[in-house]
Coordinates of C-alpha atoms and ligand atoms in Angstrom, one line a residue:
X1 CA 0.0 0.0 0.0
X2 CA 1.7 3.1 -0.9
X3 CA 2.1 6.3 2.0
X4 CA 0.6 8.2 -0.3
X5 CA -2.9 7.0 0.5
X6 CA -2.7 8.7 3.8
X7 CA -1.7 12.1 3.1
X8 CA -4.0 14.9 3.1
X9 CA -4.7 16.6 -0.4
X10 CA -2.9 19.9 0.9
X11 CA 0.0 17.5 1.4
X12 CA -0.6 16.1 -1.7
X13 CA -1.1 19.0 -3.5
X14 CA 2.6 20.7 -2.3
X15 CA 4.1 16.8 -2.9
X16 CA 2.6 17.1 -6.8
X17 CA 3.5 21.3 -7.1
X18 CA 7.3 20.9 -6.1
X19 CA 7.7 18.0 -8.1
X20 CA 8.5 15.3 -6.1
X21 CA 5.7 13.3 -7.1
X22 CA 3.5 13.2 -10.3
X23 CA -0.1 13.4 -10.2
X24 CA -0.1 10.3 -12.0
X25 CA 1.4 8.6 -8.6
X26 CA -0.4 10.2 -6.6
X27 CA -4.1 8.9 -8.8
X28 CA -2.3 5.4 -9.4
X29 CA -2.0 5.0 -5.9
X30 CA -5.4 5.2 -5.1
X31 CA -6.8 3.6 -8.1
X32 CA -4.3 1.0 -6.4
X33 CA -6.4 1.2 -3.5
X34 CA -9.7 1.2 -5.4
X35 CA -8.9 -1.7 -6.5
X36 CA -7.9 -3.0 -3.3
X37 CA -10.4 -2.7 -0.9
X38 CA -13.8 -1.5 -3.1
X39 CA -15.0 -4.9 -3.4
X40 CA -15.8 -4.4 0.2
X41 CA -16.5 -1.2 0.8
X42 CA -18.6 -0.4 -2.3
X43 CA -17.9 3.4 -2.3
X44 CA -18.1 3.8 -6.0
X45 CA -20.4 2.6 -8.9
X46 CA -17.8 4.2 -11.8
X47 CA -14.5 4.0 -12.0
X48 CA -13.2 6.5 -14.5
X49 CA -9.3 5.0 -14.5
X50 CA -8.9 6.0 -18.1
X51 CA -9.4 9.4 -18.2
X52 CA -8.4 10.3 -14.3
X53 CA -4.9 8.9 -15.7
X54 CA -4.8 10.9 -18.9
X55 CA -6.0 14.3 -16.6
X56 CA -3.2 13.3 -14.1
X57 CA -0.4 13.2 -17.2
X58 CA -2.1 16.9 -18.2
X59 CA -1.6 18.4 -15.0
X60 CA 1.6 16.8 -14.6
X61 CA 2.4 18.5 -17.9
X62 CA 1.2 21.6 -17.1
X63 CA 3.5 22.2 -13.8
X64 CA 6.4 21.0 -15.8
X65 CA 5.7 24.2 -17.9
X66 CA 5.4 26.5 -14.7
X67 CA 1.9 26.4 -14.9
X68 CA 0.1 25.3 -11.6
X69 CA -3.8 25.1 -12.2
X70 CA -4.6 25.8 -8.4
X71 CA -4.0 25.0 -4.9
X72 CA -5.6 21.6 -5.6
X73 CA -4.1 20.6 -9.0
X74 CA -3.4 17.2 -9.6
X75 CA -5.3 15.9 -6.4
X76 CA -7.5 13.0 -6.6
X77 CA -11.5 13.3 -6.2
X78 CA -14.5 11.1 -5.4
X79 CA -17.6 12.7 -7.0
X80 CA -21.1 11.4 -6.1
X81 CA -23.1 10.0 -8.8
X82 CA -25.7 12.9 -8.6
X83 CA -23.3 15.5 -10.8
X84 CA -23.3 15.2 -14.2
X85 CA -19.7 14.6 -16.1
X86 CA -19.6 14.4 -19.9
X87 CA -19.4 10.9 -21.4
X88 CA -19.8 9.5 -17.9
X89 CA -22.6 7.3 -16.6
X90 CA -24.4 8.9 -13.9
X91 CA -27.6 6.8 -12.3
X92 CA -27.9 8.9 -9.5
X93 CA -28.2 5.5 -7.8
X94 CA -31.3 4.5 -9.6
X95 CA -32.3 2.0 -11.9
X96 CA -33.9 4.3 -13.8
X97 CA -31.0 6.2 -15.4
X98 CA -28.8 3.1 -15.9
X99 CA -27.1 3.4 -19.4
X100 CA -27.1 7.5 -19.3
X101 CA -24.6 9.4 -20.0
X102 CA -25.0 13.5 -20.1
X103 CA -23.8 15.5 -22.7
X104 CA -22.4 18.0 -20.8
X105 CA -20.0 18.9 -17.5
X106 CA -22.1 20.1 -14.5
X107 CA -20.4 23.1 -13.4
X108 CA -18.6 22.1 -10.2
X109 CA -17.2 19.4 -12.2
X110 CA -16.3 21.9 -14.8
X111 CA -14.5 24.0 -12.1
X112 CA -13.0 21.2 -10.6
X113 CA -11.5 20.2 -13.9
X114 CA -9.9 24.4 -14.7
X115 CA -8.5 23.7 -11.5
X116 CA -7.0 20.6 -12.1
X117 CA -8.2 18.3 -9.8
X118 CA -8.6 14.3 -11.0
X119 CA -11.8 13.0 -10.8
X120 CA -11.7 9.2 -10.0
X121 CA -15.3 8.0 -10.6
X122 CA -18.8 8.5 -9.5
X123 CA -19.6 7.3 -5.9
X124 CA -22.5 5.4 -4.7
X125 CA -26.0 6.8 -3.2
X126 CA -29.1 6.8 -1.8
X127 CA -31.3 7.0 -4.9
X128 CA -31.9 9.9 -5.9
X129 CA -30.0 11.0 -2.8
X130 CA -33.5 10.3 -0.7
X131 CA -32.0 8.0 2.8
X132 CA -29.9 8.2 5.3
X133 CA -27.5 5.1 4.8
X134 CA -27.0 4.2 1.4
X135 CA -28.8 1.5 1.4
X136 CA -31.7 2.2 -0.8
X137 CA -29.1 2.6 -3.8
X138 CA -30.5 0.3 -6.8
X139 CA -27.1 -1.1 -6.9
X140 CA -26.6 -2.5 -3.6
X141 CA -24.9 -0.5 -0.2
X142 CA -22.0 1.1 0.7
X143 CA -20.5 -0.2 4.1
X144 CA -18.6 2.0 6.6
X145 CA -14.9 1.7 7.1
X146 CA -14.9 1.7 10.4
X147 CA -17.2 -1.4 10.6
X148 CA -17.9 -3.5 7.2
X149 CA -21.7 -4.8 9.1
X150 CA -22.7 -0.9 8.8
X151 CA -24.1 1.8 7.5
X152 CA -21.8 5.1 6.1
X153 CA -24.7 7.4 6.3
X154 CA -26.6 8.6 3.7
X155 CA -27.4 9.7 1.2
X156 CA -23.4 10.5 0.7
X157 CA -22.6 7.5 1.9
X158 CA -20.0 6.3 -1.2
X159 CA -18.4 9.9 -1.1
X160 CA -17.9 9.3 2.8
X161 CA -16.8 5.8 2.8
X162 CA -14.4 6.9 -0.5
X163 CA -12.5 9.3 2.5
X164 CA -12.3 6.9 5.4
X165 CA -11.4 4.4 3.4
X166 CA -8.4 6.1 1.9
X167 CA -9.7 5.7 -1.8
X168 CA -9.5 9.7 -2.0
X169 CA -8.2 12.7 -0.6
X170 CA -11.4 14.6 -1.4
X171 CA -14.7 14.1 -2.8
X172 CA -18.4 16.1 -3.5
X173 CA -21.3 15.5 -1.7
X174 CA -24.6 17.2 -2.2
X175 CA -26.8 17.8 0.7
X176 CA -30.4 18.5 0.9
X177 CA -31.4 17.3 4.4
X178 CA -28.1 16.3 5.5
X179 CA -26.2 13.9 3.1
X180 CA -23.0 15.5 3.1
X181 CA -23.2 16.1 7.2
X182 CA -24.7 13.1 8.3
X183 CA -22.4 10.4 6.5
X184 CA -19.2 12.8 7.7
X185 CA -20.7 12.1 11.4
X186 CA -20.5 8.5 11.3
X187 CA -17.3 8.0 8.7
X188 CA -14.8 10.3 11.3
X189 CA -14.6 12.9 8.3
X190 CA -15.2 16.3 7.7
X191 CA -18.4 17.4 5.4
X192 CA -19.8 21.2 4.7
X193 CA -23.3 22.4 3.0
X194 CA -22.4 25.3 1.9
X195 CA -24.6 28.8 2.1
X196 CA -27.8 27.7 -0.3
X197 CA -27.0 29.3 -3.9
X198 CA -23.0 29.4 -2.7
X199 CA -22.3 26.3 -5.5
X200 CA -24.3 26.6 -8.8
X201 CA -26.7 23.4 -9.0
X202 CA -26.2 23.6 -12.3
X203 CA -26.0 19.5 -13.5
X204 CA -26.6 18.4 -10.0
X205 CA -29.7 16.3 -11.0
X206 CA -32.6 17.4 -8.5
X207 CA -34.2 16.2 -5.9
X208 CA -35.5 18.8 -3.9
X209 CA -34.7 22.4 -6.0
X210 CA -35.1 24.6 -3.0
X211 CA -32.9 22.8 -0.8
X212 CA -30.0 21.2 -3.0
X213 CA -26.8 22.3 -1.9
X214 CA -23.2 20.5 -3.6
X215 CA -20.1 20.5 -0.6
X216 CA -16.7 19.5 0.2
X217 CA -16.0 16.2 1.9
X218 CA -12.6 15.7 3.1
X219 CA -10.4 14.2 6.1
X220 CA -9.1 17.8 7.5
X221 CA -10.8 21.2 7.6
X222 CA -8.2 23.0 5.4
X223 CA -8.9 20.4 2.7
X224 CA -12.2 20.9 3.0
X225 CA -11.5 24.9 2.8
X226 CA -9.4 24.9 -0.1
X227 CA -12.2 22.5 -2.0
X228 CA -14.9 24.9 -1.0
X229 CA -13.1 27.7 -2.5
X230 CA -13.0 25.9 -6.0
X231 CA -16.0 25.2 -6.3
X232 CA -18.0 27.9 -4.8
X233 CA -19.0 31.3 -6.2
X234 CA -21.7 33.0 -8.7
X235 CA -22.5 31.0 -11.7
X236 CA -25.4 32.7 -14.4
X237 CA -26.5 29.4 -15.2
X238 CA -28.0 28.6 -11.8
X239 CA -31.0 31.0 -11.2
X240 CA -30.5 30.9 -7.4
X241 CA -26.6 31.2 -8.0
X242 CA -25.7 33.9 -5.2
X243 CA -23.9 36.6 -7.0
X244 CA -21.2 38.2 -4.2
X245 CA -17.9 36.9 -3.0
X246 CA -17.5 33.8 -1.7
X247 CA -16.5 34.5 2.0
X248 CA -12.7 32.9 2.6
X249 CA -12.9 29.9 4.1
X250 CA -9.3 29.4 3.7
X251 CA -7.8 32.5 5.2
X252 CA -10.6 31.8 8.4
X253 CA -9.3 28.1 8.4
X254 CA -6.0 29.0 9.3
X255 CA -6.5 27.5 13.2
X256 CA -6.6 31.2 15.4
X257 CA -7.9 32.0 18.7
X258 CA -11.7 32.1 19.4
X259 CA -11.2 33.8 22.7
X260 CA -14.5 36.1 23.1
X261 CA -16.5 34.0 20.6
X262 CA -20.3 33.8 21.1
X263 CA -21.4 30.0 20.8
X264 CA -24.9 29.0 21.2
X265 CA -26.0 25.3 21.9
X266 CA -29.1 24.3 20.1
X267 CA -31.5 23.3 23.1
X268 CA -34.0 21.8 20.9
X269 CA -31.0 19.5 19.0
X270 CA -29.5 17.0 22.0
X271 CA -30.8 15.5 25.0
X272 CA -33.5 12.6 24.5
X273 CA -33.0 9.9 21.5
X274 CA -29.2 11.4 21.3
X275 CA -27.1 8.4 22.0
X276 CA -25.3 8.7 25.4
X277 CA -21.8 8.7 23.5
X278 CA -22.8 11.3 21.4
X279 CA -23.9 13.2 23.9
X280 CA -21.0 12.5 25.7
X281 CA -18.5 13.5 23.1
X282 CA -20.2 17.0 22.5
X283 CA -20.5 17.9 26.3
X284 CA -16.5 17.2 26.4
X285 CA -15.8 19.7 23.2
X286 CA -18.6 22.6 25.2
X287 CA -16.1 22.0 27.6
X288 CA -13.1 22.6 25.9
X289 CA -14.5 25.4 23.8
X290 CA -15.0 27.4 27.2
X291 CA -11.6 26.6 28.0
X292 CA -10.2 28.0 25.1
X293 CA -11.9 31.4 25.5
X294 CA -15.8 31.0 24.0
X295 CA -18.5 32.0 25.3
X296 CA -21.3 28.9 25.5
X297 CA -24.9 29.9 26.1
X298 CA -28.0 27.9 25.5
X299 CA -30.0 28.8 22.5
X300 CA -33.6 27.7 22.2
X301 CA -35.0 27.7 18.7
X302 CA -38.6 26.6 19.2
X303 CA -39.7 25.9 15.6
X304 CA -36.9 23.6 15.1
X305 CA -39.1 20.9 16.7
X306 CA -41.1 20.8 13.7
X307 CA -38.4 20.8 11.2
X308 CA -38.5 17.0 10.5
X309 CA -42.4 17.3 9.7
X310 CA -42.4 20.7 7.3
X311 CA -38.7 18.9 5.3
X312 CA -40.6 15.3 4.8
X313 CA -43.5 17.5 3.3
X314 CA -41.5 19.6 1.3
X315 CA -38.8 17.2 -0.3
X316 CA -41.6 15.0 -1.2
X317 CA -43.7 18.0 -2.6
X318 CA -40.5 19.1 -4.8
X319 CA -39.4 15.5 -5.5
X320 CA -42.5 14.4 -6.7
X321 CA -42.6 17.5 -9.8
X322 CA -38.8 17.1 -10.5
X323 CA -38.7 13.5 -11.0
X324 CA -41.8 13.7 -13.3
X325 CA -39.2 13.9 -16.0
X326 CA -38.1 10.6 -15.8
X327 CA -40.4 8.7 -17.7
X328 CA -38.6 6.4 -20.0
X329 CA -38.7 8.7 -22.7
X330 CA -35.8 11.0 -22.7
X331 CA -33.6 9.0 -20.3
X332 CA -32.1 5.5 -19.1
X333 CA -34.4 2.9 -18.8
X334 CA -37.3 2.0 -20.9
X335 CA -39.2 -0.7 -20.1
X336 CA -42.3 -2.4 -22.7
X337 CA -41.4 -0.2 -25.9
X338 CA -42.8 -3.5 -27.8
X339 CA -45.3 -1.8 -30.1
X340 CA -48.2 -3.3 -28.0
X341 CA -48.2 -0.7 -25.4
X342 CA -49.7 3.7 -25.6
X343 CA -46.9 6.1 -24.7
X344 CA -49.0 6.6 -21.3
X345 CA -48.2 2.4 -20.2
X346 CA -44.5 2.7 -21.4
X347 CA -44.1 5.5 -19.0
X348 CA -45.6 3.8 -16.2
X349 CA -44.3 0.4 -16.7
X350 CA -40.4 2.5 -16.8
X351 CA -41.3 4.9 -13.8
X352 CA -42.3 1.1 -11.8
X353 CA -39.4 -1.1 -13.0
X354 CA -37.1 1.9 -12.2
X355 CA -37.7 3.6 -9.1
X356 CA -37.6 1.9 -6.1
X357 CA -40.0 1.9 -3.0
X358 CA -38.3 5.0 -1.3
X359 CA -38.5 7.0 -4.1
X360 CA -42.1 5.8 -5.0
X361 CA -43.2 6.4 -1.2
X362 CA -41.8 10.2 -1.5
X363 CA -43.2 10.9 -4.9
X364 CA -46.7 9.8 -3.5
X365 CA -45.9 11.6 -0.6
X366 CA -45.4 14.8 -2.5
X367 CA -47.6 14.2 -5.2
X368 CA -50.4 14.2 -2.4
X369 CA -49.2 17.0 -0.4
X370 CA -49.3 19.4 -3.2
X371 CA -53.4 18.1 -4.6
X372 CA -56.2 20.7 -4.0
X373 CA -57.9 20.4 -1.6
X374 CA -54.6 19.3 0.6
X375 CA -52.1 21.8 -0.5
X376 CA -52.8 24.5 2.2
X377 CA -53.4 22.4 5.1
X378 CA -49.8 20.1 4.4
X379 CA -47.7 22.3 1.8
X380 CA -48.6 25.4 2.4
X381 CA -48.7 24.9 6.1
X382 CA -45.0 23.3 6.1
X383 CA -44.1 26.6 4.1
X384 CA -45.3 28.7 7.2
X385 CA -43.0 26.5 9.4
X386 CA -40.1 27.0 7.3
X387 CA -40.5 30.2 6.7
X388 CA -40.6 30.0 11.6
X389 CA -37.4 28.1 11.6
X390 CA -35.9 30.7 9.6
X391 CA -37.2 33.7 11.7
X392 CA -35.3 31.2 15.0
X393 CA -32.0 31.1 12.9
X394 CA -32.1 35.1 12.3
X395 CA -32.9 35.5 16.0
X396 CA -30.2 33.4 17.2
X397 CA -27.2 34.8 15.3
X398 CA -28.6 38.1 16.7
X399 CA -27.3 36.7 19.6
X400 CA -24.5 34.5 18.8
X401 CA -21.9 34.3 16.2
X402 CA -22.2 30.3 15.2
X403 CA -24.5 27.4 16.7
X404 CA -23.3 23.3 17.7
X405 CA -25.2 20.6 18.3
X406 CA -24.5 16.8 17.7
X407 CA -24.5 16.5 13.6
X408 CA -26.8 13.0 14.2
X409 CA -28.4 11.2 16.8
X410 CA -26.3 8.3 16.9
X411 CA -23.4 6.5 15.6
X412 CA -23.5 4.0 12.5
X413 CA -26.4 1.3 13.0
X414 CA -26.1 -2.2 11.3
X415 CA -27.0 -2.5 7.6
X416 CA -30.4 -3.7 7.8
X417 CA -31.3 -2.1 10.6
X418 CA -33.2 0.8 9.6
X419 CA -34.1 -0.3 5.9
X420 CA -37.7 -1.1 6.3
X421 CA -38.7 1.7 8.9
X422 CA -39.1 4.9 7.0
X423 CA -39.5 7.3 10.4
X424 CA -37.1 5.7 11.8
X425 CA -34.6 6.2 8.6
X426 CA -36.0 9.8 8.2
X427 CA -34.8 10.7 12.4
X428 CA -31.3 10.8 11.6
X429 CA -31.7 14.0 10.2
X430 CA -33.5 15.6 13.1
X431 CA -30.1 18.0 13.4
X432 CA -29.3 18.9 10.2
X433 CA -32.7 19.6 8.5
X434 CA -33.0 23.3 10.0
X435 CA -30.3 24.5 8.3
X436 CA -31.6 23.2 4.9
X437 CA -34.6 24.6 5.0
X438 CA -33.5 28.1 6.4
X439 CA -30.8 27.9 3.4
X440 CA -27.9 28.9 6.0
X441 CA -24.4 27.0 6.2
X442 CA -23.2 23.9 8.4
X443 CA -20.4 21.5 8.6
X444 CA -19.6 18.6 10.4
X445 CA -16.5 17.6 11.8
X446 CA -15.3 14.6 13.7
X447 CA -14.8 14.6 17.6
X448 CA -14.4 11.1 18.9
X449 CA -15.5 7.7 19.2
X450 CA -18.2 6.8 21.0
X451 CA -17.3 4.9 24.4
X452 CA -20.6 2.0 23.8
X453 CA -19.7 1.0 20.2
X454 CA -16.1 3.0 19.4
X455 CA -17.7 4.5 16.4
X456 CA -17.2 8.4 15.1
X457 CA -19.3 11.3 16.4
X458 CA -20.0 14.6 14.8
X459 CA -20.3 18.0 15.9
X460 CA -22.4 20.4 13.7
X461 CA -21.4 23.7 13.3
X462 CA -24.1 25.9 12.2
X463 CA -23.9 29.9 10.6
X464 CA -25.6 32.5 9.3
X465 CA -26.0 33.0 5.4
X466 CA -23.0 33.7 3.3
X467 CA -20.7 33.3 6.8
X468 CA -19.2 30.1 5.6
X469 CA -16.1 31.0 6.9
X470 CA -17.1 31.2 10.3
X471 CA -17.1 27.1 10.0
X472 CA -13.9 26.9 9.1
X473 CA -12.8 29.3 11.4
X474 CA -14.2 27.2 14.5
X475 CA -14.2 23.9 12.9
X476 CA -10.5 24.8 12.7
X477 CA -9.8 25.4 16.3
X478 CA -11.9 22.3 17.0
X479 CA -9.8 20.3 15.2
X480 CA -6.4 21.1 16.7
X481 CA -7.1 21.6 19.6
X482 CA -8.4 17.7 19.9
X483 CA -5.5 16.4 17.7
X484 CA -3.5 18.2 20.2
X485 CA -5.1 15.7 23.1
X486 CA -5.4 12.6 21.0
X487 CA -1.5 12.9 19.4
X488 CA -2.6 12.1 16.3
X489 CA -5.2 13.0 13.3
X490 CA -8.6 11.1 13.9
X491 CA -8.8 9.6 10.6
X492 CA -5.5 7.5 11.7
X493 CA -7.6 5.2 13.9
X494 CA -9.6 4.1 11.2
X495 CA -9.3 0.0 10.6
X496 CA -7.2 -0.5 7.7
Ligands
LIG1 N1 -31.8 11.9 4.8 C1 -32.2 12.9 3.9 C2 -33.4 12.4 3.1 O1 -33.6 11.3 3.0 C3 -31.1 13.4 3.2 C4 -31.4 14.0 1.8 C5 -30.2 14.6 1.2 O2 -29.5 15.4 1.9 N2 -29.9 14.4 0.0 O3 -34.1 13.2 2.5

């Protein structure tokens, strides 16, 4: 197994800049360890060796000339099936789109490629990113690195398990309710939603338009920082594209003192059905953030308790309408084109061969939700709450700079576990939903195990619109200062 596995991409990326290793190592090595270990850990439905090798030789060539693409060029990346590439199958983890490949580069693949960064392949998901573990992807689950028998969190969970597996230095993740955050939490790595409109959505197939949000997933929160700033800023073909200057997240993730920082803790997002480890782990890093000079007070945010309900209204709502596209006809999988059946049966016999029961459930769900005659008392009436949790964010940061709670409930769970219980799938997102549906930023970064099952916890760190860097400002601090007690990165503990 070569060294270079472990390194982080800013080591990586100074390793490939001065020349004393090629890009082309550096992705052979972990298409090396693709090979390796993938067959158990199932992080990736495409592996794109070809062309990541030919990209590697570019870059190489291109520093050779004096010509370094970025602060990331020639780095490896995991990108989750949900972004279009050109050429490149994307299923989005369904059955439905098998066989499709897009025409064109989604833009945070496009800026990802100026920049120079090698994209390996396309990593599993929930399909069409709607779970928490990965296991409703049509193409079988992901499992955790930490523990083969469970789940990496969802619906990220190949881009996670890509990171804690050492198959990448970085990857994307989108999040809508979670996704990027959640499978961070329970793979030890670090995962960021950015500000709503911060990345252009533009080729990041939908699931829910209003809440979509691509991220950075890496192993250290200066990786994270320096993906961030790639791939975020104002893009014209994204209609909710926000067009000001990305905040920097790399200059704030620079590890300095938080002395005087306000801090609130969520009241609403611990306590009950938070695993005692969990809880246990976050009280420790309140702790140590009052050590270090922050100021902790409790926060309540009322409408927060309601989040769950008004998001598995919503996403349903907008998944139902966006997914109506899929219909055998333009895309992927087609199923009794025979001559015997109308246009009308070819769709539906497509749209039931190729979506599977989540999906189904949701786009009945929404489909529901949104008929007359129901649309004010479930839709409309979600809309109100959103519009309360929102008012509870706005009145918090009047108070405080950033908020923490746990970023889940609990730990990993066993494959299986959850699969057939919907609520209880859908109550691992109790803690990251506000933020999604108030459109604000959060990241997740890893603070221990837990002492009943030695599995990673999360901490979410929550801030205002367009303060992104405030994550990486904390998130930064959070980080050293606990490497500093454990002697060693947290992604080292990892079972090889
Ligand atoms: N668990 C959430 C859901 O199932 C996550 C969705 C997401 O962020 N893509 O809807």
């Amino acid at each position: 197994m070569s060294e270079l596995i472990r390194k982080t991409a800013v080591e990586l990326a100074q390793l490939i800049a001065s020349g004393e290793v090629s890009s082309e190592e550096v992705t052979r090595a972990h298409l090396e360890r693709i090979n390796e270990v993938d067959g158990d850990v199932h992080a990736f439905l495409y592996v794109d060796e070809t062309n990541a090798l030919e990209a590697a030789r570019e870059v190489d060539k291109n520093i050779q000339a004096g010509n370094l693409q970025s602060p990331l060029a020639g780095v490896p990346l995991a990108l989750k099936d949900v972004l279009t590439m050109k050429d490149v199958p994307t299923t989005c983890g369904s059955k439905i789109l098998e066989g499709w490949k897009p025409q064109y580069d989604s833009t945070v693949v496009t800026r990802l490629r100026n920049a120079g960064v090698i994209i390996l392949g396309k990593t599993n998901m929930d399909e069409f990113a709607m779970g928490s573990s990965t296991e409703y992807s049509a193409y079988g689950p992901t499992r955790n690195p930490w523990d083969l028998t469970r789940i990496p969190g969802g619906s990220g969970g190949g881009s996670a398990a890509s990171l804690a597996a050492f198959e990448a230095p970085l990857a994307i993740g989108t999040d809508t309710g979670g996704s990027i955050r959640q499978p961070a939490a329970v793979t030890g790595t670090v995962g960021v939603k950015p500000t709503y409109g911060g990345v252009s959505r533009y080729g990041l197939v939908a699931l829910a338009s209003s809440l979509d949000q691509a991220g950075p997933c890496t192993r250290s929160v200066m990786d994270a920082a320096l993906l961030h700033q790639l791939i975020a800023g104002y893009d014209p073909m994204d209609s909710t594209s926000i067009n000001s200057p990305v905040p920097d997240v790399v200059a704030a993730a620079k590890n300095q003192s938080i002395k005087g920082m306000k801090i609130g803790l969520v009241k609403q997002l611990g306590g009950e059905g938070y695993q005692a480890g969990v809880r246990e782990r976050f009280d420790e890093v309140v702790a140590l953030l009052g050590s270090l000079g922050a100021e902790v007070i409790e926060i309540s945010c009322p409408s927060f308790e309601y989040a769950l309900a008004a998001y598995y209204l919503i996403l349903p709502s907008e998944c139902s309408s966006n997914l109506a596209k899929f219909d055998g006809m333009r895309y992927g999988l087609r199923v009794g084109d025979d001559g015997k059946h109308s246009v009308e049966e070819v769709m539906s016999l497509s749209r039931a061969a190729g979506f599977g029961p989540e999906v189904k459930r949701r786009i009945m769900l929404g489909t529901f939700a949104l008929s007359s005659g129901y649309y004010d008392a479930y839709y409309g009436s979600a809309q109100k709450v959103r519009t309360l949790i929102a008012k509870d964010f706005t009145d918090a940061f009047s108070q405080v700079d950033v908020l923490i709670s746990p970023t889940a409930p609990t730990t990993a769970f066993k494959i299986g576990d959850k699969v057939d219980d919907p609520l209880a799938m859908y109550l691992n997102d109790v803690a990251t939903i506000p933020v999604n549906l108030a459109g604000n930023c959060a990241m997740s970064i890893p603070i221990g195990l837990a002492k009943e099952d030695n599995l990673p916890v999360g901490l979410q760190i929550m801030a205002p619109v367009m303060a992104d860097d405030r994550l990486y400002f904390l998130g930064a601090v959070i980080e050293a200062a606990l490497e500093a007690q454990w002697g060693h990165r947290f992604i080292e503990k990892v079972p090889s």
